[in-house]
CSV table of C-alpha atoms in Angstrom, one decimal:
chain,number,residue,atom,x,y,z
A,1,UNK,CA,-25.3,-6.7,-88.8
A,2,UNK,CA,-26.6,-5.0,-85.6
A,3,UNK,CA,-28.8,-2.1,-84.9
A,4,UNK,CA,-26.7,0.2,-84.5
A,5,UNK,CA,-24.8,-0.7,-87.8
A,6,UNK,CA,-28.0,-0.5,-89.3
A,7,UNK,CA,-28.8,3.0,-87.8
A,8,UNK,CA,-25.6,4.3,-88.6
A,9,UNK,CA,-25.9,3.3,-92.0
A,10,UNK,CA,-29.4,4.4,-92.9
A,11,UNK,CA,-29.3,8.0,-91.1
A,12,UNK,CA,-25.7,8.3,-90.0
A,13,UNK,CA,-24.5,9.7,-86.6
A,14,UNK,CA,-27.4,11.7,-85.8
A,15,UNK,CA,-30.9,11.0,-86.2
A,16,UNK,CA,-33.3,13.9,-86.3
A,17,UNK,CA,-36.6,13.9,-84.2
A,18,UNK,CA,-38.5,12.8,-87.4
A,19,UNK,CA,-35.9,10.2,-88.5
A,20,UNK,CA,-36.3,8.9,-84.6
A,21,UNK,CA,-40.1,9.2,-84.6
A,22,UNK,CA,-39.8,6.8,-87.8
A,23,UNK,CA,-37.9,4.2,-86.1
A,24,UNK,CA,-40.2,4.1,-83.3
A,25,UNK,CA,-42.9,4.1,-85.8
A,26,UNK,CA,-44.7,7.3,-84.2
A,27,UNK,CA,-45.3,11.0,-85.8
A,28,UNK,CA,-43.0,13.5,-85.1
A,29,UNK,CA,-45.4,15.5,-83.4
A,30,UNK,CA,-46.0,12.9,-81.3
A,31,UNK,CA,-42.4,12.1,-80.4
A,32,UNK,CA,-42.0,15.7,-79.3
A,33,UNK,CA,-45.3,15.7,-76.9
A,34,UNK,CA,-44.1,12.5,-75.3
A,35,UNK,CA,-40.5,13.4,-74.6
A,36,UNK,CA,-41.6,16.1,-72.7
A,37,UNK,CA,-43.4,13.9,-69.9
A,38,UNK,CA,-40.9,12.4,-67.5
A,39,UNK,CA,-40.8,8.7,-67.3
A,40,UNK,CA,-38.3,5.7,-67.8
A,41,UNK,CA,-37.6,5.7,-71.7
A,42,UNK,CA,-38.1,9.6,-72.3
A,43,UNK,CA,-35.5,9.7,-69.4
A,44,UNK,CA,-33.2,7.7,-71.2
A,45,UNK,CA,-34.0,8.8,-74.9
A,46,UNK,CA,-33.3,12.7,-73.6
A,47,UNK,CA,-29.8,11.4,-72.3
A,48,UNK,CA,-29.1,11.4,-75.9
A,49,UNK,CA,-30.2,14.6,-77.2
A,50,UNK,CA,-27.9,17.2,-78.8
A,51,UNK,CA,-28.8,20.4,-79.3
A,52,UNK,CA,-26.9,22.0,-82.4
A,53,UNK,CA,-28.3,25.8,-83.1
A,54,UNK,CA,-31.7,25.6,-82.9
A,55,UNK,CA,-31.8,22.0,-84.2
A,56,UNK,CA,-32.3,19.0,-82.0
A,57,UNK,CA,-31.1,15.6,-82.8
A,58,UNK,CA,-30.1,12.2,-80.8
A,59,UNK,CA,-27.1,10.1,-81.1
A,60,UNK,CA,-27.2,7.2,-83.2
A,61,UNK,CA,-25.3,4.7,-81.2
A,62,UNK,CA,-26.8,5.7,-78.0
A,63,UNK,CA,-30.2,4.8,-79.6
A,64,UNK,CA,-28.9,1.8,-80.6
A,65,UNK,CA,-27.4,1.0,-77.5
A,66,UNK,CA,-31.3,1.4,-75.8
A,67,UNK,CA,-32.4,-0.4,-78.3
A,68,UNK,CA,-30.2,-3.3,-77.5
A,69,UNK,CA,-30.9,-3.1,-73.8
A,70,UNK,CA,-32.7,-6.0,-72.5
A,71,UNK,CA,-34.6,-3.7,-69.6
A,72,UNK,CA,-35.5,-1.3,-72.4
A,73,UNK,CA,-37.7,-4.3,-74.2
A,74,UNK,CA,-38.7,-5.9,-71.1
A,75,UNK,CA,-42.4,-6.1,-71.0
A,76,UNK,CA,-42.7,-5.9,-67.0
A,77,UNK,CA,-44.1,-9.9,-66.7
């Protein structure tokens, strides 16, 4: 099973901020406060934001699909 098979299976197609902070294993609050600095991986976890209403949420499979990403997890060494 892969990650995003797993994602898509515990949360669906659309993970909301606190569903995302979980997987990331950070508070919500804290989520929020760093996406709003600009660097690498906020860069790339904004690409997937969706905006519905007043609601924000990210998609699924593009998580997944940073999650997967080799340059995502390398450490820099």
């Amino acid at each position: 099973m892969t990650i995003e098979d797993t994602l898509l299976q515990r949360f669906g197609p659309l993970l909301s901020i606190a569903q995302l902070a979980a997987v990331l294993d950070r508070s919500p609050d804290g989520l929020r406060i760093s996406l709003r600095t600009t660097n690498e991986w906020t860069q790339r976890i904004n690409k997937t934001r969706l905006k519905i209403g007043q609601r924000v949420y990210f998609r699924t499979s593009q998580i997944a699909e940073l999650f997967s990403d080799e340059s995502l997890s390398d450490t820099g060494n």
